[in-house]
Short mmCIF file of C-alpha atoms in Angstrom, two decimals:
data_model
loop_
_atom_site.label_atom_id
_atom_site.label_comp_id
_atom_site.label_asym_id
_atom_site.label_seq_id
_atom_site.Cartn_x
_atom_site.Cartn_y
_atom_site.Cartn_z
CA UNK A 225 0.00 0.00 0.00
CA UNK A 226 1.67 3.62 -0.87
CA UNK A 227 1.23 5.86 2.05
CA UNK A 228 2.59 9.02 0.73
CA UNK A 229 -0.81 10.43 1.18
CA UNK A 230 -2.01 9.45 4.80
CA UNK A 231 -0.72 11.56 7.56
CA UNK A 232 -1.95 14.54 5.97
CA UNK A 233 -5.38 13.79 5.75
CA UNK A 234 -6.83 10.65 6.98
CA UNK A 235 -5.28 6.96 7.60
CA UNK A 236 -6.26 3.66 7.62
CA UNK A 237 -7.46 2.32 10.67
CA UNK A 238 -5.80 -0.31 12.53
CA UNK A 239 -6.80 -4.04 11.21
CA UNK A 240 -5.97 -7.55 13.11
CA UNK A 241 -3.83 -5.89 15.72
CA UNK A 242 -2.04 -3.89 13.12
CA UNK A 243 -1.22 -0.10 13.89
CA UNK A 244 -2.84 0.39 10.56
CA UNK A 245 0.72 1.25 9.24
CA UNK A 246 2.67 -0.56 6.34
CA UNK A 247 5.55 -0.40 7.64
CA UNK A 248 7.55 2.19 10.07
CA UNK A 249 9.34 3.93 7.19
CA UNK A 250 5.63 4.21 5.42
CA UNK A 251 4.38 5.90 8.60
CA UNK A 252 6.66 8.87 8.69
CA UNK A 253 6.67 9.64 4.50
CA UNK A 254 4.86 13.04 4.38
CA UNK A 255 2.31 13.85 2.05
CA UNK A 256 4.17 14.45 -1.11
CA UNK A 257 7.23 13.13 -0.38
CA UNK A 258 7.40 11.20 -4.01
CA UNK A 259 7.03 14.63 -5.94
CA UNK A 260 10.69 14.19 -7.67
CA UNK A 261 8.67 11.11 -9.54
CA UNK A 262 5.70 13.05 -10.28
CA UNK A 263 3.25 10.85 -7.96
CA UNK A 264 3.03 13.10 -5.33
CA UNK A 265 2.69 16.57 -7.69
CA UNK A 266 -0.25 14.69 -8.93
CA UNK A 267 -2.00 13.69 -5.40
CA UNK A 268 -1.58 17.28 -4.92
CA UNK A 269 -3.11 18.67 -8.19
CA UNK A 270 -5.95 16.06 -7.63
CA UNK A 271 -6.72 17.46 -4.75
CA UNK A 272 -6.79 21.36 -5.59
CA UNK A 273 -8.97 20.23 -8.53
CA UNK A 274 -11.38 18.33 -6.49
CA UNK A 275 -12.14 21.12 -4.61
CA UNK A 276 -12.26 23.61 -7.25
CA UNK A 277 -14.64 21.19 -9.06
CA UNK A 278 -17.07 21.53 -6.24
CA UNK A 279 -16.42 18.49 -4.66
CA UNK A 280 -14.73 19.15 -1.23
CA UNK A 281 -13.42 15.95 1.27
CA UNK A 282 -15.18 16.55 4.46
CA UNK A 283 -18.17 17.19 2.37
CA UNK A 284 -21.84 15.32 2.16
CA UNK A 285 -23.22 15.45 -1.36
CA UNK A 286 -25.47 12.89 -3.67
CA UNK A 287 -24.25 11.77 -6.35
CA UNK A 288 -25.56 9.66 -9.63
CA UNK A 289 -24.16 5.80 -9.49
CA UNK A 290 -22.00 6.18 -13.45
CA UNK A 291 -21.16 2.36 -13.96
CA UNK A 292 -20.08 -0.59 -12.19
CA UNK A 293 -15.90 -1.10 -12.02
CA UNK A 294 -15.29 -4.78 -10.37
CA UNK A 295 -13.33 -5.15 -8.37
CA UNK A 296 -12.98 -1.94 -6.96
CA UNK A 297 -16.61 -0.43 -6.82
CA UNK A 298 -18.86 2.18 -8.29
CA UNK A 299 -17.81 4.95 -9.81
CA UNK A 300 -20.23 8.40 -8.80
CA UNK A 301 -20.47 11.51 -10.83
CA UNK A 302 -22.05 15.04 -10.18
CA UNK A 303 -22.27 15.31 -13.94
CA UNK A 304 -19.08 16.86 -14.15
CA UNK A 305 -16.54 15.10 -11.96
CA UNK A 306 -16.51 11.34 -11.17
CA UNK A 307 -15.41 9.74 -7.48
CA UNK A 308 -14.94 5.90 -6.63
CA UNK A 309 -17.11 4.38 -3.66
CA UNK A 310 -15.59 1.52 -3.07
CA UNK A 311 -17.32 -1.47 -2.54
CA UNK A 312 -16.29 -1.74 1.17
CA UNK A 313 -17.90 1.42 1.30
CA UNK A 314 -21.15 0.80 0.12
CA UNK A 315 -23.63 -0.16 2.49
CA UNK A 316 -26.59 -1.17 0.16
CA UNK A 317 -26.60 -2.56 -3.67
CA UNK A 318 -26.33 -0.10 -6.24
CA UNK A 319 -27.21 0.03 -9.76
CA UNK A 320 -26.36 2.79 -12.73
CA UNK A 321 -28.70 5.83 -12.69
CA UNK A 322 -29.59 5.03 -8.57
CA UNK A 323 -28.79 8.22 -6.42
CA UNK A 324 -26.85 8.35 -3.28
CA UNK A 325 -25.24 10.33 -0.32
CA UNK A 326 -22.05 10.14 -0.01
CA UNK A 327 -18.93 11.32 2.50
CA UNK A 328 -16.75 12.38 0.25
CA UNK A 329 -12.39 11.81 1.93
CA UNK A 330 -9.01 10.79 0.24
CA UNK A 331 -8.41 7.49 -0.10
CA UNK A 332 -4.03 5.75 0.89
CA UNK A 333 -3.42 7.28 -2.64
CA UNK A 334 -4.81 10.63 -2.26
CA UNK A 335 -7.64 10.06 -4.84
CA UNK A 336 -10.99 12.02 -3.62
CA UNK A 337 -13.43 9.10 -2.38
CA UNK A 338 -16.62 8.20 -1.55
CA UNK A 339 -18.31 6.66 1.47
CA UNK A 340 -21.31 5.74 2.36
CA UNK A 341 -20.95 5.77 6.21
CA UNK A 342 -21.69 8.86 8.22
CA UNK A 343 -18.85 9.94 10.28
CA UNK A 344 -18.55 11.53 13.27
CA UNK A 345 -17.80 14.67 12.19
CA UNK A 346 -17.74 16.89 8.23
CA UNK A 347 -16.75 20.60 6.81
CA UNK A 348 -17.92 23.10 9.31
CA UNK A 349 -18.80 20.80 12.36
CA UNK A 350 -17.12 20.93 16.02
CA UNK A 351 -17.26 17.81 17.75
CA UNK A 352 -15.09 15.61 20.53
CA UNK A 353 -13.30 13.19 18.89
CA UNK A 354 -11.06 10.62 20.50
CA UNK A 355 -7.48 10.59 20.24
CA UNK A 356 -6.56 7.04 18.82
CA UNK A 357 -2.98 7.22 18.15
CA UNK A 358 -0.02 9.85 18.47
CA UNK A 359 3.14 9.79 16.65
CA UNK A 360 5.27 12.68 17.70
CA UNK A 361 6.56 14.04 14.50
CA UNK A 362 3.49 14.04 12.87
CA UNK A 363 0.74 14.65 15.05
CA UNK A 364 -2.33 12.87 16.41
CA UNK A 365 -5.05 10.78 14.85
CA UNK A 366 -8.09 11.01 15.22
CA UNK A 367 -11.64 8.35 15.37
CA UNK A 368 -14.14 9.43 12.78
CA UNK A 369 -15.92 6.17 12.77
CA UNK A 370 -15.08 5.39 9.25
CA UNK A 371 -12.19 3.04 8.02
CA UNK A 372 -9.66 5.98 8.14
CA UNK A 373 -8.65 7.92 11.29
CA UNK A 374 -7.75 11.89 10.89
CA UNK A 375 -4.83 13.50 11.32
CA UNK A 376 -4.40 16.32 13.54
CA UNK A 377 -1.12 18.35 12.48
CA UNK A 378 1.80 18.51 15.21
CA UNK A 379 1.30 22.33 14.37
CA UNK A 380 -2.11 22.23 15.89
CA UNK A 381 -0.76 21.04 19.16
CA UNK A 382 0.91 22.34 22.37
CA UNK A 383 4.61 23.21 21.54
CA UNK A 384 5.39 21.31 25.10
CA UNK A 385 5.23 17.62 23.91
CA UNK A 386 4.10 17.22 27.88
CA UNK A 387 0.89 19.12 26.91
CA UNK A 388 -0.09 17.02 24.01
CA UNK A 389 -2.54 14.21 23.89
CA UNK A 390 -2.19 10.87 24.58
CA UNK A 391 -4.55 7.73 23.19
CA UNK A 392 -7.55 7.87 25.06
CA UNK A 393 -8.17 11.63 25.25
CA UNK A 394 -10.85 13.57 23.54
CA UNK A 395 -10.23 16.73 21.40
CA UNK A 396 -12.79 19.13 20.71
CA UNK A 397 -11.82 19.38 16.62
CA UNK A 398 -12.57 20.95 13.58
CA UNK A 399 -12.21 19.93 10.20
CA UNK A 400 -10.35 21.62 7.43
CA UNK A 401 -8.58 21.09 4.46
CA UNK A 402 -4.44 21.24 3.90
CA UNK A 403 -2.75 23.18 1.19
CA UNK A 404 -4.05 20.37 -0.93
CA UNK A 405 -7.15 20.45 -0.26
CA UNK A 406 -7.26 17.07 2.13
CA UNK A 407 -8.93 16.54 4.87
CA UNK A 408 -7.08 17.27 8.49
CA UNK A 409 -8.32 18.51 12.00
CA UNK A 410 -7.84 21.66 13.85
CA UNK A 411 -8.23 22.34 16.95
CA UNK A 412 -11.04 24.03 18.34
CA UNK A 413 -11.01 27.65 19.59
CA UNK A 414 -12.92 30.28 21.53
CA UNK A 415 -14.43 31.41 17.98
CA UNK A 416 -15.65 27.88 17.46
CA UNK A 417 -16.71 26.70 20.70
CA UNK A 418 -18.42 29.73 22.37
CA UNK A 419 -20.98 29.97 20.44
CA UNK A 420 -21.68 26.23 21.54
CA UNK A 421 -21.23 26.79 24.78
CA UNK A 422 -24.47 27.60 27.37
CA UNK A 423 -24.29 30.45 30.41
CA UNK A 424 -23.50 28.54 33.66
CA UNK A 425 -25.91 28.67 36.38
CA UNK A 426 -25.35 30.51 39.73
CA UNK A 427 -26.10 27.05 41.38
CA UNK A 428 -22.96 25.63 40.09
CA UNK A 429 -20.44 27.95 42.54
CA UNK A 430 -18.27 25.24 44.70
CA UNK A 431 -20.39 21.99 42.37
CA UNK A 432 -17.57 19.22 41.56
CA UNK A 433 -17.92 19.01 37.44
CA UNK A 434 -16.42 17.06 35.05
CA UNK A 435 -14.45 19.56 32.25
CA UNK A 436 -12.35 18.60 29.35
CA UNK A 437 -8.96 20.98 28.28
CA UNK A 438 -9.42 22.50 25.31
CA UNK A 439 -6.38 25.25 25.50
CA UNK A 440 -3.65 24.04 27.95
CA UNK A 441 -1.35 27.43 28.44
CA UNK A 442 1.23 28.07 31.30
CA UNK A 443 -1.47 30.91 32.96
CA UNK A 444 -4.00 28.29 33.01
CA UNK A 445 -6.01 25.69 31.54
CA UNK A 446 -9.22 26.21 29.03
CA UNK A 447 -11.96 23.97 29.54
CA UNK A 448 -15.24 22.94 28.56
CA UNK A 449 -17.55 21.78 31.52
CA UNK A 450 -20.01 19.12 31.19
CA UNK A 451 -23.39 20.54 30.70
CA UNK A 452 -25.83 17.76 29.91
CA UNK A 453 -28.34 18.00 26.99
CA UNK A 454 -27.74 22.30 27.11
CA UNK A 455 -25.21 22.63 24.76
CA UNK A 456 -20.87 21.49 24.73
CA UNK A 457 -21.04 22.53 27.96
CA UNK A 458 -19.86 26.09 30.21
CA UNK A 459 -16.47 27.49 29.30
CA UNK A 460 -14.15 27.80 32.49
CA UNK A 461 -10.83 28.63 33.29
CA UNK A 462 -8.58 26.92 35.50
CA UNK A 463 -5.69 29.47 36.81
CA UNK A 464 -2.13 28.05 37.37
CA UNK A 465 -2.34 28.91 41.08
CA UNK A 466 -5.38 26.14 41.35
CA UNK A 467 -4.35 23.38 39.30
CA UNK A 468 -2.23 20.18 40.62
CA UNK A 469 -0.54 19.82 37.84
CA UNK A 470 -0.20 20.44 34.16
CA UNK A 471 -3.02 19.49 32.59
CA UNK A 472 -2.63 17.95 27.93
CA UNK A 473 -5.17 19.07 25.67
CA UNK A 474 -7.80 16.83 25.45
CA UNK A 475 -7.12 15.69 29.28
CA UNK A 476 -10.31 15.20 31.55
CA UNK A 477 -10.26 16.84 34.38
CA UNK A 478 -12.71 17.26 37.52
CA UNK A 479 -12.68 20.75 38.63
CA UNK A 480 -15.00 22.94 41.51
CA UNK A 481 -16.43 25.91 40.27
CA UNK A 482 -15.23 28.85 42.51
CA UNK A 483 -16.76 31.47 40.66
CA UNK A 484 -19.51 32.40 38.17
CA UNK A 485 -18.64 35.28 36.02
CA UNK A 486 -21.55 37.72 34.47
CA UNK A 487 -20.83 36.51 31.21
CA UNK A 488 -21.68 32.74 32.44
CA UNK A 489 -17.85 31.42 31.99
CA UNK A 490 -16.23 30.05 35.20
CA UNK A 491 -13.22 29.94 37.43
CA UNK A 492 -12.35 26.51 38.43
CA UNK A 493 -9.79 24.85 41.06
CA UNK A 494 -8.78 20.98 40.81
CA UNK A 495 -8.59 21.88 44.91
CA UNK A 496 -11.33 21.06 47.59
CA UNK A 497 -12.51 24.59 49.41
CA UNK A 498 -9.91 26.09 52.12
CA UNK A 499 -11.58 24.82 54.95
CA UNK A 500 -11.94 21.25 53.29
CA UNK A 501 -8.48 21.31 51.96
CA UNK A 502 -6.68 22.16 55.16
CA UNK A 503 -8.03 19.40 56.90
CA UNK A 504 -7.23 16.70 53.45
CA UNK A 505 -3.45 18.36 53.61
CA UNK A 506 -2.74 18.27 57.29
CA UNK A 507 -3.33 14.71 56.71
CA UNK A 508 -1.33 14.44 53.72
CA UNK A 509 1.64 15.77 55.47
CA UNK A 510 0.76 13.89 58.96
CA UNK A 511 1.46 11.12 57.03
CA UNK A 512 4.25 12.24 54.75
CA UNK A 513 6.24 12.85 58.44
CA UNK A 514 5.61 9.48 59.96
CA UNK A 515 7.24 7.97 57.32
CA UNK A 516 9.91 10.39 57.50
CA UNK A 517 13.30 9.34 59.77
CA UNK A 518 13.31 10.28 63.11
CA UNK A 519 9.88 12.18 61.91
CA UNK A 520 10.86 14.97 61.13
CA UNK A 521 11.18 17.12 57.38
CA UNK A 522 12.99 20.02 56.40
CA UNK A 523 10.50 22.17 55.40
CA UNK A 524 8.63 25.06 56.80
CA UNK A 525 6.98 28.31 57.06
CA UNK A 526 9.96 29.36 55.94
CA UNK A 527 10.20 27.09 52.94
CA UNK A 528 9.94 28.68 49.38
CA UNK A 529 6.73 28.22 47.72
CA UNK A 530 8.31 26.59 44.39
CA UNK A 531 9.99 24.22 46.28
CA UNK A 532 6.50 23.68 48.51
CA UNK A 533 4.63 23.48 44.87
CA UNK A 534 7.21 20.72 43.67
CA UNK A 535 7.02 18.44 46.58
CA UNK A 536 3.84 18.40 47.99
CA UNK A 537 1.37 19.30 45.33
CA UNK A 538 -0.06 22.41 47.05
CA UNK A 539 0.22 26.03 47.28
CA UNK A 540 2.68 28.22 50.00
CA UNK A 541 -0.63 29.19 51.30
CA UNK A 542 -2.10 26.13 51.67
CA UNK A 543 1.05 24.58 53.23
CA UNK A 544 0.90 26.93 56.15
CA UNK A 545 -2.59 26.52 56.87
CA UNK A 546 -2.17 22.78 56.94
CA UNK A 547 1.04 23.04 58.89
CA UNK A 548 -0.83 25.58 60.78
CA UNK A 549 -3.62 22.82 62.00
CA UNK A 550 -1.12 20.48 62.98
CA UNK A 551 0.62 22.52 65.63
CA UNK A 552 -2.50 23.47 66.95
CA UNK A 553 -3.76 20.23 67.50
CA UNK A 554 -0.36 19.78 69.03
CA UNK A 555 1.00 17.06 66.87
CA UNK A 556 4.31 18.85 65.26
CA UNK A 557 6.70 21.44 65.99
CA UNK A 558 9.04 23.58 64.31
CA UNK A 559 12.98 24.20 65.26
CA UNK A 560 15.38 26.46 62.60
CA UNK A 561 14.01 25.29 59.16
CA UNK A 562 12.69 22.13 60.17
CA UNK A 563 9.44 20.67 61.74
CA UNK A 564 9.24 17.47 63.22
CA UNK A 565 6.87 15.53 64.34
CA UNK A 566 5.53 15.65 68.49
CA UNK A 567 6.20 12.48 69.97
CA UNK A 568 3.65 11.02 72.93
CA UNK A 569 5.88 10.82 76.19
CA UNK A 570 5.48 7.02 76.14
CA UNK A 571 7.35 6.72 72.59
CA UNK A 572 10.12 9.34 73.84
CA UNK A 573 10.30 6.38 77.12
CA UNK A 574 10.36 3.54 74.08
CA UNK A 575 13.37 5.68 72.79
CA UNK A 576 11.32 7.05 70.03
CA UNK A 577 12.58 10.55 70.62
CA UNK A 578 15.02 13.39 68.26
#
């Protein structure tokens, strides 16, 4: 099978456990790559005409069945321009002069195609589409529920390969076409997903929702919350200070609203409420020092809040008030730098003591 065509726009899925590949030198040829032959000039100009004919991948039209071509398929025609369905595509028999809707993609050799199952997505759609395979110079593909996954461009990605997607996550995308007019995915922005997106209720403020990143950025994290039957869902933002980590695109997420803006957007925090998460930290860092030698850590109040963000997971702030409930409950004390952890008197008799 050439692959010269397939990253660009769509590729074959995987079939009997295969990665839908023909081999790993086939997986990383670019669209085009044969163009010193002439093969991949003429994908290209295929392409550009196919769309300038008025047939566009990514597109839904019905076409006139032209004749019969065993044993490849059917070939279609507008009356101008003619496409193949092949007969894995077809879901019905088919006869010259019978009419029929049609997906129209590029096929592993970058001829416009035909397809008579309805995919998940076509030109001028958003949807959430699952991430089904990343390859790292290339990009990530993406399920369409037909026999060829789509490729979204490494360009349309985080530049931190830490933010990217992994197999498994969902994407809100939307298609478009390349230089050549083939089908590829883009990722979905403000412009395309606001006006999808419902006003959140005042009722939500300090709700536990479900959200899924849409714009991962170092200032925060760009999500859509779950929102039922309403809509895509409530757009939120989750600032730096509040997450617990960095968070891919396409990552889901459970977040608590903190905050209901006028416009109906939200501010989110992947962290329980202060009076919840002091007691959930305290405990975290109970813990953390009775595993510790001699019980005891060195850090403090004292203790820069980077260094407090790398190890524990949690704000300066929230480090104090944790560490703050502990010595008040008298179970830890703090000497130079240090705290350590307050021993009953009969473990300092055992010889439990500093």
């Amino acid at each position: 099978m050439k692959r010269h065509g397939v990253p660009i726009g769509a590729r074959p899925r995987a079939q009997d456990g295969a990665s839908g590949r023909s081999g790993a030198a086939g997986a990383a040829v670019r669209a085009g790559a044969k163009t010193a032959s002439g093969e991949g000039h003429a994908a290209r100009s295929r392409a550009s005409d196919d769309v300038r004919g008025g047939m566009a991948a990514g597109t839904v039209v019905t076409l006139e069945v032209a004749r019969e071509v065993p044993p490849n398929g059917f070939f279609l025609t507008d009356g101008n321009r003619s496409v193949l369905l092949h007969y894995s595509e077809a879901e019905q028999g088919l006869a010259p002069g019978d009419r029929v809707e049609v997906f129209l993609y590029h096929d592993s050799e970058d001829r416009l195609a035909a397809t008579m199952k309805r995919p998940l997505i076509r030109l001028g759609e958003v949807a959430l589409l699952e991430v089904v395979d990343v390859e790292s110079r290339l990009g990530c593909f993406l399920e369409i529920g037909l026999s060829r996954h789509l490729l979204m461009p490494v360009s349309e990605l985080p530049e931190s390969p830490d933010l990217r997607p992994v197999a498994g996550d969902r994407v809100y995308a939307v298609p478009a076409h390349d230089r050549q007019g083939r089908l590829i995915a883009k990722a979905a922005t403000e412009k395309e997903l606001a006006p999808l997106s419902f006003r959140a209720p005042d009722s939500w403020k300090n709700r536990w929702l479900e959200a899924t990143v849409y714009r991962p950025l170092k200032m925060g994290a760009f999500v859509i919350c779950d929102g039922g039957v309403l809509g895509f869902g409530a757009i939120g933002l989750i600032p730096a200070a509040e997450r617990t980590r960095p968070l891919r695109l396409g990552e889901r997420v459970r977040v608590r609203v903190t905050f209901v803006r006028e416009d109906g957007r939200v501010n989110l925090s992947m962290r329980e409420r202060k009076e919840v998460g002091r007691v959930e930290d305290a405990e975290r860092l109970l813990a953390f020092l009775k595993e510790r030698p001699n019980g005891a850590m060195p850090y403090s109040d004292e203790t820069p809040a980077d260094i407090i963000a790398k190890r524990f997971r949690i704000s300066k702030a929230a480090f104090k008030r944790a560490l703050g409930k502990l010595m008040k409950d008298g179970l830890v004390y703090q000497e130079g730098n240090w705290t350590y952890l307050r021993r009953s008197e009969d473990e300092e008799g055992k010889g439990g003591g500093f």
